[in-house]
Amino acid sequence: MIRSFIFLFFFISHFAYSQNIIGVYSSVEPKCRLNLKIAHDNGFIFSIGKIKKYKGTVKISKEDTVTYLDFNDGIAAMYSNDTISIQNSGNSMNQYTHFKECDEMYIHLVKKSYFESLYSLLSYEKKLSGFIVSSTFSDIENMISEVPIQKDNIDQYNNLAYYLAQTKNGNQFAITILNEIIKKCPHRTVAYLNLADSYWIAGEKVKASINYQEYLSLMKSQKKDLKKVPKYVGERIE
């Protein structure tokens, strides 16, 4: 019944939609602080601010051109154009409320940018070493084009590169991002260290050595505390 009502209320015909539901979503309703994270294994977490409300595995089904999502505890939704629409409460004939913190009958959760989604997913993941990133080089290039590296996000990009380097298959993505960071900010010391580490992981020892040397040179020229230089740096410089 809920599914049919959602379909009738939010029916969208012949629109293009993305099958990739993985990402981070936020409510567009101003008084609702509901967030949703969907991981690569379809695991999900609903949260209000920092408080986790529901978690589990979302089931996906499709009827004609409409994609439906079935969460735990009777929470059904429709997915289209990177937006998840949920009927949050019923009526006098069928009374229920999924999220009492959101005083809305309908909640619309919109996917954040690829950069925000990937950053949130990886920063949340506790076991990065076993995490498989479902990205391509085109995804990373498009991400950088969509959200250019600049002063207000360069720290996040650096962190994202670090997270990617720790995953099972994201080290080359990290190298791509770190090289872009250095193009934008050639005196960013930590970027050279992270890039050198990524090249070392990739087995590209010569490139790693060059970047370790640049890192060490910048540490000295910028008069930074050399005691903070990792011991392995000297061992890896040829």
PDB file of N, CA and C in Angstrom, residues 21 28 43 48 54 86 93 96 100 102-103 214 231 236-237:
ATOM      1  N   ILE A  21      23.193   3.627  -6.608  1.00  0.00           N
ATOM      2  CA  ILE A  21      22.621   4.254  -5.417  1.00  0.00           C
ATOM      3  C   ILE A  21      23.674   4.506  -4.345  1.00  0.00           C
ATOM      4  N   VAL A  28      16.359  17.438   1.872  1.00  0.00           N
ATOM      5  CA  VAL A  28      16.224  18.806   1.362  1.00  0.00           C
ATOM      6  C   VAL A  28      15.232  19.599   2.203  1.00  0.00           C
ATOM      7  N   GLY A  43      24.788  -1.914   2.127  1.00  0.00           N
ATOM      8  CA  GLY A  43      24.557  -1.646   3.534  1.00  0.00           C
ATOM      9  C   GLY A  43      24.197  -0.175   3.700  1.00  0.00           C
ATOM     10  N   ILE A  48      20.265  10.868  12.247  1.00  0.00           N
ATOM     11  CA  ILE A  48      19.796  12.231  12.500  1.00  0.00           C
ATOM     12  C   ILE A  48      20.952  12.950  13.163  1.00  0.00           C
ATOM     13  N   TYR A  54      18.713   3.803  12.028  1.00  0.00           N
ATOM     14  CA  TYR A  54      18.494   2.485  11.450  1.00  0.00           C
ATOM     15  C   TYR A  54      19.699   2.085  10.617  1.00  0.00           C
ATOM     16  N   ILE A  86      10.786   9.248   0.407  1.00  0.00           N
ATOM     17  CA  ILE A  86      10.228   8.379   1.443  1.00  0.00           C
ATOM     18  C   ILE A  86       8.939   8.987   1.986  1.00  0.00           C
ATOM     19  N   MET A  93      -6.150   6.512   8.671  1.00  0.00           N
ATOM     20  CA  MET A  93      -6.487   5.124   8.374  1.00  0.00           C
ATOM     21  C   MET A  93      -5.288   4.192   8.545  1.00  0.00           C
ATOM     22  N   TYR A  96       1.441   5.861  11.176  1.00  0.00           N
ATOM     23  CA  TYR A  96       2.822   5.470  11.461  1.00  0.00           C
ATOM     24  C   TYR A  96       3.702   6.678  11.226  1.00  0.00           C
ATOM     25  N   LYS A 100      10.380  10.481  13.637  1.00  0.00           N
ATOM     26  CA  LYS A 100       9.619  11.475  14.388  1.00  0.00           C
ATOM     27  C   LYS A 100      10.339  12.817  14.458  1.00  0.00           C
ATOM     28  N   CYS A 102      11.632  14.315  12.068  1.00  0.00           N
ATOM     29  CA  CYS A 102      11.316  15.063  10.849  1.00  0.00           C
ATOM     30  C   CYS A 102       9.800  15.221  10.756  1.00  0.00           C
ATOM     31  N   ASP A 103       9.314  16.410  11.013  1.00  0.00           N
ATOM     32  CA  ASP A 103       7.883  16.664  11.000  1.00  0.00           C
ATOM     33  C   ASP A 103       7.412  16.898   9.568  1.00  0.00           C
ATOM     34  N   GLU A 214      61.964  15.447  -2.385  1.00  0.00           N
ATOM     35  CA  GLU A 214      61.290  16.751  -2.457  1.00  0.00           C
ATOM     36  C   GLU A 214      60.622  17.075  -1.124  1.00  0.00           C
ATOM     37  N   LYS A 231      60.942   7.863   9.940  1.00  0.00           N
ATOM     38  CA  LYS A 231      62.269   7.255   9.837  1.00  0.00           C
ATOM     39  C   LYS A 231      62.477   6.540   8.502  1.00  0.00           C
ATOM     40  N   ARG A 236      64.304   5.054   2.267  1.00  0.00           N
ATOM     41  CA  ARG A 236      63.732   4.848   0.940  1.00  0.00           C
ATOM     42  C   ARG A 236      64.299   5.800  -0.119  1.00  0.00           C
ATOM     43  N   ILE A 237      65.118   6.749   0.300  1.00  0.00           N
ATOM     44  CA  ILE A 237      65.730   7.662  -0.666  1.00  0.00           C
ATOM     45  C   ILE A 237      66.986   6.985  -1.233  1.00  0.00           C
TER      46      ILE A 237
END
